[in-house]
Amino acid sequence: MRKLAWLAVAAIAVIGAGAANAQQTPRKGGTLRMTAPYAASFGSLDPHVTPRAQDDIVGKALQRSLYNWDTAANKLTLELAKSVTASADGLTYTYKLRDDAFFHNGRKMTADDVIFSFTRIMDGSKGYPGARYVRLIKGAVDVEKGTAKEISGLKKIDDYTLEMTITDRVDPGYYFFGGSTAILPKEEVEKGNYASNPVGLGPFKFKEHIPGSRVVMDRFDKFYKTGQPYLDKLEVLIMAEAAARDVAFRNKEIDTSILGPAQYVAYRADPQLSKGILEVAEMFTRSTHINLNSIKPFQDKRVRQAINYAIDSNLIISRLVKDKAYRATSWLPPSSAAFDKTMKPYPYDPEKAKKLLAEAGYPNGFEFEWTTSQNESWGLPIVEAVIPMLARVGIKAKPKLVEVTVLTEILMKGDHQTLIASSLTGPDSLATLRCYYSRTPRTACNYTGFNNADFDKLLDDAAQEGDMAKRDEILKKANNLLYEEAPVWFFNYNKAVLAFQPWVHGLQPNPTEITHQYPENIWVDASSPAK
Amino acid sequence: MLIVLGRRLANVIPTLLAVVALVFLLFSVLPGSFISGMNEDGRSTIDPAVMERMRKEMGLDDPLVERFAKYVAATATGDLGTSFRTREPVTKMLAVRIWPSLKLVLAAMTFAILVGVTLGFLAALKPGSLIDTAAMVGAISGLSLSQFWFGLMLMYLFALKLQWLPSFGYGDGGLRNLILPAIALGVGPMALLARTTRAAVLDVLNADFVRTARSKGMSERRVVEWHVLRNALVLVITIVGLQFGSLMGQAVVVEKLFAWPGVGSLMVDSVFQRDMPTVQGCILMIVLFFLVINTLVDIAYVVIDPRIRYR
């Protein structure tokens, strides 16, 4: 309970109308104009095709998956099933599916739709991004390889009962809550133009898509949550330029807007705009990956710790990131159940850094290359600010600027000595920490080449532990060990900031991605100017 | 005339082929691929097995020469391939973007011609006057302005302060949403046209045949209408043609700023995400547009000035 209370305070800070809104009765009707800020277009409205956060903004309105993220409880919850029971070995799950979930074409969802959707995702000739999750189900790999047509681990008991056998003792919720595993109706997909006319189980039904401009959706009256959605219409407007979003928001043409560091300062300083700011510590950890196999000094823990001591992270967060970040005190974010709130960040201590370097055999420091993109929050501006701090302890860092598009490729190839990036670190803590498991290949996500027997043992123990609370305790130890070993410079957790108009209510500070709003909970009061 | 048209069209194919080859080559040496570009926003993760499947599905592992040959063969039949990002035919994606792009370019050019030519003409008729000075200061400013900054200022003034127009978006595709992006895009060509028109008109005003016309007692108005305007137009049309042709490519910044759903914003997204078939399709479209406009300009020369003959 104390943990939940702490998380509520530390990870989720809702400034403004939150508390007052909760006491009001939601008003039916109206239009919400959300924005999609991450690109100048949507990739696809077929959720199986795209892994992009931008596309899932619309996906949350049109589609539904087996699970969803309950922001209020800060955990996964069943969405398309009413209940689930797990076998004693933790490998077989029996879902009682909703018998009141309708697709937008009027047909009821059944177990066949789940089986169809997961089988489609495993089509090996397509490379659907969701395959990485569905592969958890027994026999899914055989479908992917083309040696089977059906996923043996999925069994329809009756129309509304589904048995799923998985290959690993993990919580399947982490695997089946994203848009890339949404449940789609077979008959609509087989028409061949699904992306142009998406039909889903979500609270809103598709009305119009002007590529590069907007997606418009209408309320779906047969949505399974009684009385919801409240809105008549939902528009998702593409606005990739922060400056243009700022003008549009101030001009009341849009109802929500993601803020960057500069705007965050301006909005907080404005007496009116500051009343409508939603903040959350998202599950993205900004860090510099230290490639342990690149140069000799990095193989010594003391050198890596020295880097963490030598950098005044708080100063950078305050001056450059404009406080639009939370100081990282480990790899897992504060919203993770395995996050240890007692952990303290590395203090800024150049003397200790020098001492550690001397102990490691580098009293005069050393030189390394630092790969970076132009990103304002985790790119070149940060690197340039850190270089003099490292120089003070004798470490010479040479920045190497690359386009943001190629960062992942460089990490996978190991073509870096150090590389600053933003990494998705949730919500599945076990999967997140597996990026430091020695047997995880670099191409999967072990970008530092971390190899520690104690850490591996903890992860093995966690994977075997069926009790989720106990598992979290083991993962907490692993996370703390990682912090001690310092295979990265722990910089910050992203503070996602969503500005909203005073007439908007029911927004959720979703730590998995703040733009991913479950729109059935949102309503607008009568002062909204939107038609 | 038909021979002119035939020759121009014959030039189109090798030009397009050269452009396709160049873009192919550029993308082959550019670091990063569509797969790594999927995490361009730093908010997605793709597992290696899926990446391998995608590479195979999209033919990214095939040799460059083989991919190029396949692409050229398909393009010759009107098939521009399938977008890596949306998995839809590129022709389908372009089809919905062309009209908004054309609308924006036409509106920007209309603004540029109306304002630029008028200003240049008035400035040339009274060189050294207040009108001349003001027009040329405006023209130099227009040439120096960043589209992004100017667009933002337009938004700020006409949307936020005056509340006359929407600040962004396509709306219902009508004039209200078109005005601000068109002005932002058209201000550069407008400035260039103003300067060119002024120079061209001044040049013609000092020509021998104009002096002769005046000495014959022809009124100044008739001199301007009959001799000056027509002769100055040849140079002006050249600039109009060049600007018009290149405007679709220049619209990238304006389209992104105003969230205008044209070919430019599609191209910039596709470049960042290394969606090569879509980038190729967009560039082909822009180059084709440029070539068509320039062919029309060549034809216009002959119509306006019968002395011009193509051999």
mmCIF file with all atom_site columns, N, CA, C and O in Angstrom, chain A residues 34 36 38 41-48 50-65 177-182 217 234 236 510 512-513 515-519, chain B residues 41 43-44:
data_model
loop_
_atom_site.group_PDB
_atom_site.id
_atom_site.type_symbol
_atom_site.label_atom_id
_atom_site.label_alt_id
_atom_site.label_comp_id
_atom_site.label_asym_id
_atom_site.label_entity_id
_atom_site.label_seq_id
_atom_site.pdbx_PDB_ins_code
_atom_site.Cartn_x
_atom_site.Cartn_y
_atom_site.Cartn_z
_atom_site.occupancy
_atom_site.B_iso_or_equiv
_atom_site.pdbx_formal_charge
_atom_site.auth_seq_id
_atom_site.auth_comp_id
_atom_site.auth_asym_id
_atom_site.auth_atom_id
_atom_site.pdbx_PDB_model_num
ATOM 1   N N  . MET A 1 34  ? -7.501  15.130 -30.198 1.00 0.00 ? 34  MET A N  1
ATOM 2   C CA . MET A 1 34  ? -6.179  14.743 -29.699 1.00 0.00 ? 34  MET A CA 1
ATOM 3   C C  . MET A 1 34  ? -5.138  14.971 -30.790 1.00 0.00 ? 34  MET A C  1
ATOM 4   O O  . MET A 1 34  ? -5.483  15.103 -31.959 1.00 0.00 ? 34  MET A O  1
ATOM 5   N N  . ALA A 1 36  ? -1.406  13.628 -32.629 1.00 0.00 ? 36  ALA A N  1
ATOM 6   C CA . ALA A 1 36  ? -0.408  12.576 -32.820 1.00 0.00 ? 36  ALA A CA 1
ATOM 7   C C  . ALA A 1 36  ? 0.901   13.277 -33.172 1.00 0.00 ? 36  ALA A C  1
ATOM 8   O O  . ALA A 1 36  ? 1.043   13.817 -34.264 1.00 0.00 ? 36  ALA A O  1
ATOM 9   N N  . TYR A 1 38  ? 4.321   12.234 -33.135 1.00 0.00 ? 38  TYR A N  1
ATOM 10  C CA . TYR A 1 38  ? 5.620   11.600 -33.376 1.00 0.00 ? 38  TYR A CA 1
ATOM 11  C C  . TYR A 1 38  ? 6.057   11.512 -34.837 1.00 0.00 ? 38  TYR A C  1
ATOM 12  O O  . TYR A 1 38  ? 7.172   11.099 -35.123 1.00 0.00 ? 38  TYR A O  1
ATOM 13  N N  . SER A 1 41  ? 2.746   11.445 -40.353 1.00 0.00 ? 41  SER A N  1
ATOM 14  C CA . SER A 1 41  ? 1.688   10.571 -40.868 1.00 0.00 ? 41  SER A CA 1
ATOM 15  C C  . SER A 1 41  ? 1.554   9.360  -39.949 1.00 0.00 ? 41  SER A C  1
ATOM 16  O O  . SER A 1 41  ? 2.383   9.153  -39.061 1.00 0.00 ? 41  SER A O  1
ATOM 17  N N  . PHE A 1 42  ? 0.505   8.598  -40.189 1.00 0.00 ? 42  PHE A N  1
ATOM 18  C CA . PHE A 1 42  ? 0.378   7.312  -39.494 1.00 0.00 ? 42  PHE A CA 1
ATOM 19  C C  . PHE A 1 42  ? 0.994   6.251  -40.391 1.00 0.00 ? 42  PHE A C  1
ATOM 20  O O  . PHE A 1 42  ? 0.935   6.350  -41.617 1.00 0.00 ? 42  PHE A O  1
ATOM 21  N N  . GLY A 1 43  ? 1.576   5.225  -39.762 1.00 0.00 ? 43  GLY A N  1
ATOM 22  C CA . GLY A 1 43  ? 2.129   4.142  -40.560 1.00 0.00 ? 43  GLY A CA 1
ATOM 23  C C  . GLY A 1 43  ? 1.013   3.333  -41.170 1.00 0.00 ? 43  GLY A C  1
ATOM 24  O O  . GLY A 1 43  ? 0.891   3.214  -42.384 1.00 0.00 ? 43  GLY A O  1
ATOM 25  N N  . SER A 1 44  ? 0.164   2.783  -40.313 1.00 0.00 ? 44  SER A N  1
ATOM 26  C CA . SER A 1 44  ? -0.950  1.981  -40.797 1.00 0.00 ? 44  SER A CA 1
ATOM 27  C C  . SER A 1 44  ? -2.041  1.941  -39.738 1.00 0.00 ? 44  SER A C  1
ATOM 28  O O  . SER A 1 44  ? -1.763  2.029  -38.542 1.00 0.00 ? 44  SER A O  1
ATOM 29  N N  . LEU A 1 45  ? -3.267  1.786  -40.191 1.00 0.00 ? 45  LEU A N  1
ATOM 30  C CA . LEU A 1 45  ? -4.379  1.605  -39.249 1.00 0.00 ? 45  LEU A CA 1
ATOM 31  C C  . LEU A 1 45  ? -4.650  0.114  -39.021 1.00 0.00 ? 45  LEU A C  1
ATOM 32  O O  . LEU A 1 45  ? -5.582  -0.231 -38.303 1.00 0.00 ? 45  LEU A O  1
ATOM 33  N N  . ASP A 1 46  ? -3.848  -0.726 -39.657 1.00 0.00 ? 46  ASP A N  1
ATOM 34  C CA . ASP A 1 46  ? -3.890  -2.156 -39.348 1.00 0.00 ? 46  ASP A CA 1
ATOM 35  C C  . ASP A 1 46  ? -2.908  -2.360 -38.191 1.00 0.00 ? 46  ASP A C  1
ATOM 36  O O  . ASP A 1 46  ? -1.698  -2.266 -38.374 1.00 0.00 ? 46  ASP A O  1
ATOM 37  N N  . PRO A 1 47  ? -3.412  -2.644 -36.989 1.00 0.00 ? 47  PRO A N  1
ATOM 38  C CA . PRO A 1 47  ? -2.522  -2.653 -35.821 1.00 0.00 ? 47  PRO A CA 1
ATOM 39  C C  . PRO A 1 47  ? -1.467  -3.749 -35.852 1.00 0.00 ? 47  PRO A C  1
ATOM 40  O O  . PRO A 1 47  ? -0.447  -3.633 -35.196 1.00 0.00 ? 47  PRO A O  1
ATOM 41  N N  . HIS A 1 48  ? -1.713  -4.814 -36.614 1.00 0.00 ? 48  HIS A N  1
ATOM 42  C CA . HIS A 1 48  ? -0.729  -5.899 -36.666 1.00 0.00 ? 48  HIS A CA 1
ATOM 43  C C  . HIS A 1 48  ? 0.497   -5.515 -37.494 1.00 0.00 ? 48  HIS A C  1
ATOM 44  O O  . HIS A 1 48  ? 1.553   -6.116 -37.361 1.00 0.00 ? 48  HIS A O  1
ATOM 45  N N  . THR A 1 50  ? 2.020   -2.493 -37.634 1.00 0.00 ? 50  THR A N  1
ATOM 46  C CA . THR A 1 50  ? 2.884   -1.425 -37.144 1.00 0.00 ? 50  THR A CA 1
ATOM 47  C C  . THR A 1 50  ? 3.231   -1.560 -35.656 1.00 0.00 ? 50  THR A C  1
ATOM 48  O O  . THR A 1 50  ? 2.364   -1.873 -34.852 1.00 0.00 ? 50  THR A O  1
ATOM 49  N N  . PRO A 1 51  ? 4.485   -1.294 -35.310 1.00 0.00 ? 51  PRO A N  1
ATOM 50  C CA . PRO A 1 51  ? 4.856   -1.301 -33.896 1.00 0.00 ? 51  PRO A CA 1
ATOM 51  C C  . PRO A 1 51  ? 4.968   0.118  -33.346 1.00 0.00 ? 51  PRO A C  1
ATOM 52  O O  . PRO A 1 51  ? 5.418   0.323  -32.229 1.00 0.00 ? 51  PRO A O  1
ATOM 53  N N  . ARG A 1 52  ? 4.592   1.115  -34.109 1.00 0.00 ? 52  ARG A N  1
ATOM 54  C CA . ARG A 1 52  ? 4.921   2.498  -33.768 1.00 0.00 ? 52  ARG A CA 1
ATOM 55  C C  . ARG A 1 52  ? 3.944   3.097  -32.754 1.00 0.00 ? 52  ARG A C  1
ATOM 56  O O  . ARG A 1 52  ? 2.731   2.895  -32.844 1.00 0.00 ? 52  ARG A O  1
ATOM 57  N N  . ALA A 1 53  ? 4.508   3.864  -31.810 1.00 0.00 ? 53  ALA A N  1
ATOM 58  C CA . ALA A 1 53  ? 3.690   4.507  -30.781 1.00 0.00 ? 53  ALA A CA 1
ATOM 59  C C  . ALA A 1 53  ? 2.658   5.440  -31.413 1.00 0.00 ? 53  ALA A C  1
ATOM 60  O O  . ALA A 1 53  ? 1.523   5.538  -30.950 1.00 0.00 ? 53  ALA A O  1
ATOM 61  N N  . GLN A 1 54  ? 3.050   6.117  -32.483 1.00 0.00 ? 54  GLN A N  1
ATOM 62  C CA . GLN A 1 54  ? 2.150   7.058  -33.165 1.00 0.00 ? 54  GLN A CA 1
ATOM 63  C C  . GLN A 1 54  ? 0.852   6.362  -33.601 1.00 0.00 ? 54  GLN A C  1
ATOM 64  O O  . GLN A 1 54  ? -0.243  6.887  -33.440 1.00 0.00 ? 54  GLN A O  1
ATOM 65  N N  . ASP A 1 55  ? 0.985   5.160  -34.143 1.00 0.00 ? 55  ASP A N  1
ATOM 66  C CA . ASP A 1 55  ? -0.190  4.459  -34.682 1.00 0.00 ? 55  ASP A CA 1
ATOM 67  C C  . ASP A 1 55  ? -1.103  3.929  -33.578 1.00 0.00 ? 55  ASP A C  1
ATOM 68  O O  . ASP A 1 55  ? -2.309  3.819  -33.754 1.00 0.00 ? 55  ASP A O  1
ATOM 69  N N  . ASP A 1 56  ? -0.492  3.625  -32.442 1.00 0.00 ? 56  ASP A N  1
ATOM 70  C CA . ASP A 1 56  ? -1.300  3.076  -31.349 1.00 0.00 ? 56  ASP A CA 1
ATOM 71  C C  . ASP A 1 56  ? -2.158  4.154  -30.663 1.00 0.00 ? 56  ASP A C  1
ATOM 72  O O  . ASP A 1 56  ? -3.033  3.824  -29.865 1.00 0.00 ? 56  ASP A O  1
ATOM 73  N N  . ILE A 1 57  ? -1.907  5.408  -30.976 1.00 0.00 ? 57  ILE A N  1
ATOM 74  C CA . ILE A 1 57  ? -2.778  6.465  -30.435 1.00 0.00 ? 57  ILE A CA 1
ATOM 75  C C  . ILE A 1 57  ? -4.193  6.253  -30.981 1.00 0.00 ? 57  ILE A C  1
ATOM 76  O O  . ILE A 1 57  ? -5.176  6.288  -30.249 1.00 0.00 ? 57  ILE A O  1
ATOM 77  N N  . VAL A 1 58  ? -4.266  5.998  -32.279 1.00 0.00 ? 58  VAL A N  1
ATOM 78  C CA . VAL A 1 58  ? -5.561  5.691  -32.908 1.00 0.00 ? 58  VAL A CA 1
ATOM 79  C C  . VAL A 1 58  ? -6.012  4.292  -32.502 1.00 0.00 ? 58  VAL A C  1
ATOM 80  O O  . VAL A 1 58  ? -7.192  4.047  -32.256 1.00 0.00 ? 58  VAL A O  1
ATOM 81  N N  . GLY A 1 59  ? -5.026  3.400  -32.402 1.00 0.00 ? 59  GLY A N  1
ATOM 82  C CA . GLY A 1 59  ? -5.341  2.011  -32.070 1.00 0.00 ? 59  GLY A CA 1
ATOM 83  C C  . GLY A 1 59  ? -6.111  1.877  -30.768 1.00 0.00 ? 59  GLY A C  1
ATOM 84  O O  . GLY A 1 59  ? -7.008  1.046  -30.645 1.00 0.00 ? 59  GLY A O  1
ATOM 85  N N  . LYS A 1 60  ? -5.789  2.716  -29.799 1.00 0.00 ? 60  LYS A N  1
ATOM 86  C CA . LYS A 1 60  ? -6.467  2.618  -28.501 1.00 0.00 ? 60  LYS A CA 1
ATOM 87  C C  . LYS A 1 60  ? -7.959  2.942  -28.618 1.00 0.00 ? 60  LYS A C  1
ATOM 88  O O  . LYS A 1 60  ? -8.761  2.533  -27.779 1.00 0.00 ? 60  LYS A O  1
ATOM 89  N N  . ALA A 1 61  ? -8.321  3.689  -29.638 1.00 0.00 ? 61  ALA A N  1
ATOM 90  C CA . ALA A 1 61  ? -9.734  4.034  -29.835 1.00 0.00 ? 61  ALA A CA 1
ATOM 91  C C  . ALA A 1 61  ? -10.456 2.991  -30.671 1.00 0.00 ? 61  ALA A C  1
ATOM 92  O O  . ALA A 1 61  ? -11.611 2.647  -30.406 1.00 0.00 ? 61  ALA A O  1
ATOM 93  N N  . LEU A 1 62  ? -9.764  2.454  -31.676 1.00 0.00 ? 62  LEU A N  1
ATOM 94  C CA . LEU A 1 62  ? -10.421 1.539  -32.616 1.00 0.00 ? 62  LEU A CA 1
ATOM 95  C C  . LEU A 1 62  ? -10.346 0.076  -32.187 1.00 0.00 ? 62  LEU A C  1
ATOM 96  O O  . LEU A 1 62  ? -11.227 -0.721 -32.526 1.00 0.00 ? 62  LEU A O  1
ATOM 97  N N  . GLN A 1 63  ? -9.278  -0.269 -31.498 1.00 0.00 ? 63  GLN A N  1
ATOM 98  C CA . GLN A 1 63  ? -8.993  -1.685 -31.264 1.00 0.00 ? 63  GLN A CA 1
ATOM 99  C C  . GLN A 1 63  ? -8.932  -2.014 -29.786 1.00 0.00 ? 63  GLN A C  1
ATOM 100 O O  . GLN A 1 63  ? -8.782  -1.132 -28.955 1.00 0.00 ? 63  GLN A O  1
ATOM 101 N N  . ARG A 1 64  ? -8.990  -3.299 -29.512 1.00 0.00 ? 64  ARG A N  1
ATOM 102 C CA . ARG A 1 64  ? -8.765  -3.779 -28.163 1.00 0.00 ? 64  ARG A CA 1
ATOM 103 C C  . ARG A 1 64  ? -7.945  -5.066 -28.191 1.00 0.00 ? 64  ARG A C  1
ATOM 104 O O  . ARG A 1 64  ? -8.043  -5.857 -29.130 1.00 0.00 ? 64  ARG A O  1
ATOM 105 N N  . SER A 1 65  ? -7.168  -5.246 -27.132 1.00 0.00 ? 65  SER A N  1
ATOM 106 C CA . SER A 1 65  ? -6.356  -6.451 -26.993 1.00 0.00 ? 65  SER A CA 1
ATOM 107 C C  . SER A 1 65  ? -6.857  -7.233 -25.779 1.00 0.00 ? 65  SER A C  1
ATOM 108 O O  . SER A 1 65  ? -7.742  -6.770 -25.057 1.00 0.00 ? 65  SER A O  1
ATOM 109 N N  . PHE A 1 177 ? -1.007  -6.922 -24.333 1.00 0.00 ? 177 PHE A N  1
ATOM 110 C CA . PHE A 1 177 ? -1.776  -5.700 -24.051 1.00 0.00 ? 177 PHE A CA 1
ATOM 111 C C  . PHE A 1 177 ? -1.524  -4.605 -25.089 1.00 0.00 ? 177 PHE A C  1
ATOM 112 O O  . PHE A 1 177 ? -2.250  -3.630 -25.155 1.00 0.00 ? 177 PHE A O  1
ATOM 113 N N  . GLY A 1 178 ? -0.551  -4.808 -25.939 1.00 0.00 ? 178 GLY A N  1
ATOM 114 C CA . GLY A 1 178 ? -0.217  -3.776 -26.919 1.00 0.00 ? 178 GLY A CA 1
ATOM 115 C C  . GLY A 1 178 ? -1.079  -3.868 -28.167 1.00 0.00 ? 178 GLY A C  1
ATOM 116 O O  . GLY A 1 178 ? -1.729  -4.886 -28.427 1.00 0.00 ? 178 GLY A O  1
ATOM 117 N N  . GLY A 1 179 ? -1.066  -2.793 -28.923 1.00 0.00 ? 179 GLY A N  1
ATOM 118 C CA . GLY A 1 179 ? -1.866  -2.739 -30.148 1.00 0.00 ? 179 GLY A CA 1
ATOM 119 C C  . GLY A 1 179 ? -1.438  -3.767 -31.178 1.00 0.00 ? 179 GLY A C  1
ATOM 120 O O  . GLY A 1 179 ? -2.264  -4.228 -31.982 1.00 0.00 ? 179 GLY A O  1
ATOM 121 N N  . SER A 1 180 ? -0.166  -4.165 -31.152 1.00 0.00 ? 180 SER A N  1
ATOM 122 C CA . SER A 1 180 ? 0.289   -5.102 -32.185 1.00 0.00 ? 180 SER A CA 1
ATOM 123 C C  . SER A 1 180 ? -0.256  -6.509 -31.974 1.00 0.00 ? 180 SER A C  1
ATOM 124 O O  . SER A 1 180 ? -0.057  -7.381 -32.805 1.00 0.00 ? 180 SER A O  1
ATOM 125 N N  . THR A 1 181 ? -0.972  -6.743 -30.842 1.00 0.00 ? 181 THR A N  1
ATOM 126 C CA . THR A 1 181 ? -1.645  -8.038 -30.657 1.00 0.00 ? 181 THR A CA 1
ATOM 127 C C  . THR A 1 181 ? -3.165  -7.846 -30.516 1.00 0.00 ? 181 THR A C  1
ATOM 128 O O  . THR A 1 181 ? -3.836  -8.625 -29.855 1.00 0.00 ? 181 THR A O  1
ATOM 129 N N  . ALA A 1 182 ? -3.688  -6.799 -31.147 1.00 0.00 ? 182 ALA A N  1
ATOM 130 C CA . ALA A 1 182 ? -5.141  -6.529 -31.075 1.00 0.00 ? 182 ALA A CA 1
ATOM 131 C C  . ALA A 1 182 ? -5.932  -7.670 -31.725 1.00 0.00 ? 182 ALA A C  1
ATOM 132 O O  . ALA A 1 182 ? -5.435  -8.371 -32.604 1.00 0.00 ? 182 ALA A O  1
ATOM 133 N N  . MET A 1 217 ? -13.139 9.451  -35.776 1.00 0.00 ? 217 MET A N  1
ATOM 134 C CA . MET A 1 217 ? -13.896 8.277  -35.332 1.00 0.00 ? 217 MET A CA 1
ATOM 135 C C  . MET A 1 217 ? -15.171 8.699  -34.602 1.00 0.00 ? 217 MET A C  1
ATOM 136 O O  . MET A 1 217 ? -15.185 9.743  -33.946 1.00 0.00 ? 217 MET A O  1
ATOM 137 N N  . LEU A 1 234 ? -14.231 11.483 -31.930 1.00 0.00 ? 234 LEU A N  1
ATOM 138 C CA . LEU A 1 234 ? -12.818 11.609 -31.560 1.00 0.00 ? 234 LEU A CA 1
ATOM 139 C C  . LEU A 1 234 ? -12.009 11.886 -32.820 1.00 0.00 ? 234 LEU A C  1
ATOM 140 O O  . LEU A 1 234 ? -12.113 11.146 -33.806 1.00 0.00 ? 234 LEU A O  1
ATOM 141 N N  . VAL A 1 236 ? -8.109  12.434 -34.178 1.00 0.00 ? 236 VAL A N  1
ATOM 142 C CA . VAL A 1 236 ? -6.672  12.391 -33.874 1.00 0.00 ? 236 VAL A CA 1
ATOM 143 C C  . VAL A 1 236 ? -5.969  13.139 -35.003 1.00 0.00 ? 236 VAL A C  1
ATOM 144 O O  . VAL A 1 236 ? -5.975  12.711 -36.160 1.00 0.00 ? 236 VAL A O  1
ATOM 145 N N  . ASN A 1 510 ? -0.710  7.712  -18.312 1.00 0.00 ? 510 ASN A N  1
ATOM 146 C CA . ASN A 1 510 ? -0.294  6.352  -18.658 1.00 0.00 ? 510 ASN A CA 1
ATOM 147 C C  . ASN A 1 510 ? 1.235   6.270  -18.769 1.00 0.00 ? 510 ASN A C  1
ATOM 148 O O  . ASN A 1 510 ? 1.822   6.849  -19.676 1.00 0.00 ? 510 ASN A O  1
ATOM 149 N N  . THR A 1 512 ? 3.094   3.882  -19.670 1.00 0.00 ? 512 THR A N  1
ATOM 150 C CA . THR A 1 512 ? 3.624   3.106  -20.799 1.00 0.00 ? 512 THR A CA 1
ATOM 151 C C  . THR A 1 512 ? 3.779   3.996  -22.022 1.00 0.00 ? 512 THR A C  1
ATOM 152 O O  . THR A 1 512 ? 4.578   3.710  -22.908 1.00 0.00 ? 512 THR A O  1
ATOM 153 N N  . GLU A 1 513 ? 2.999   5.063  -22.103 1.00 0.00 ? 513 GLU A N  1
ATOM 154 C CA . GLU A 1 513 ? 3.075   6.045  -23.185 1.00 0.00 ? 513 GLU A CA 1
ATOM 155 C C  . GLU A 1 513 ? 1.916   7.024  -22.954 1.00 0.00 ? 513 GLU A C  1
ATOM 156 O O  . GLU A 1 513 ? 0.755   6.655  -23.063 1.00 0.00 ? 513 GLU A O  1
ATOM 157 N N  . THR A 1 515 ? 0.644   9.390  -24.598 1.00 0.00 ? 515 THR A N  1
ATOM 158 C CA . THR A 1 515 ? -0.315  9.673  -25.691 1.00 0.00 ? 515 THR A CA 1
ATOM 159 C C  . THR A 1 515 ? -1.294  8.511  -25.886 1.00 0.00 ? 515 THR A C  1
ATOM 160 O O  . THR A 1 515 ? -2.281  8.666  -26.600 1.00 0.00 ? 515 THR A O  1
ATOM 161 N N  . HIS A 1 516 ? -1.005  7.382  -25.268 1.00 0.00 ? 516 HIS A N  1
ATOM 162 C CA . HIS A 1 516 ? -1.911  6.237  -25.405 1.00 0.00 ? 516 HIS A CA 1
ATOM 163 C C  . HIS A 1 516 ? -3.018  6.342  -24.355 1.00 0.00 ? 516 HIS A C  1
ATOM 164 O O  . HIS A 1 516 ? -2.930  5.782  -23.268 1.00 0.00 ? 516 HIS A O  1
ATOM 165 N N  . GLN A 1 517 ? -4.016  7.062  -24.712 1.00 0.00 ? 517 GLN A N  1
ATOM 166 C CA . GLN A 1 517 ? -5.160  7.271  -23.834 1.00 0.00 ? 517 GLN A CA 1
ATOM 167 C C  . GLN A 1 517 ? -6.258  6.272  -24.165 1.00 0.00 ? 517 GLN A C  1
ATOM 168 O O  . GLN A 1 517 ? -6.521  6.013  -25.336 1.00 0.00 ? 517 GLN A O  1
ATOM 169 N N  . TYR A 1 518 ? -6.874  5.713  -23.133 1.00 0.00 ? 518 TYR A N  1
ATOM 170 C CA . TYR A 1 518 ? -8.067  4.892  -23.366 1.00 0.00 ? 518 TYR A CA 1
ATOM 171 C C  . TYR A 1 518 ? -9.228  5.875  -23.452 1.00 0.00 ? 518 TYR A C  1
ATOM 172 O O  . TYR A 1 518 ? -9.688  6.394  -22.417 1.00 0.00 ? 518 TYR A O  1
ATOM 173 N N  . PRO A 1 519 ? -9.685  6.176  -24.668 1.00 0.00 ? 519 PRO A N  1
ATOM 174 C CA . PRO A 1 519 ? -10.563 7.344  -24.844 1.00 0.00 ? 519 PRO A CA 1
ATOM 175 C C  . PRO A 1 519 ? -11.982 7.156  -24.316 1.00 0.00 ? 519 PRO A C  1
ATOM 176 O O  . PRO A 1 519 ? -12.727 8.133  -24.224 1.00 0.00 ? 519 PRO A O  1
ATOM 177 N N  . ASP B 2 41  ? 11.627  6.876  -33.392 1.00 0.00 ? 41  ASP B N  1
ATOM 178 C CA . ASP B 2 41  ? 11.087  7.727  -32.330 1.00 0.00 ? 41  ASP B CA 1
ATOM 179 C C  . ASP B 2 41  ? 11.583  7.282  -30.946 1.00 0.00 ? 41  ASP B C  1
ATOM 180 O O  . ASP B 2 41  ? 11.230  7.880  -29.945 1.00 0.00 ? 41  ASP B O  1
ATOM 181 N N  . ARG B 2 43  ? 10.695  4.829  -29.309 1.00 0.00 ? 43  ARG B N  1
ATOM 182 C CA . ARG B 2 43  ? 9.564   4.364  -28.516 1.00 0.00 ? 43  ARG B CA 1
ATOM 183 C C  . ARG B 2 43  ? 9.071   2.988  -28.935 1.00 0.00 ? 43  ARG B C  1
ATOM 184 O O  . ARG B 2 43  ? 7.998   2.563  -28.554 1.00 0.00 ? 43  ARG B O  1
ATOM 185 N N  . SER B 2 44  ? 9.828   2.312  -29.760 1.00 0.00 ? 44  SER B N  1
ATOM 186 C CA . SER B 2 44  ? 9.399   0.994  -30.214 1.00 0.00 ? 44  SER B CA 1
ATOM 187 C C  . SER B 2 44  ? 10.552  0.010  -30.043 1.00 0.00 ? 44  SER B C  1
ATOM 188 O O  . SER B 2 44  ? 11.707  0.407  -29.976 1.00 0.00 ? 44  SER B O  1
#
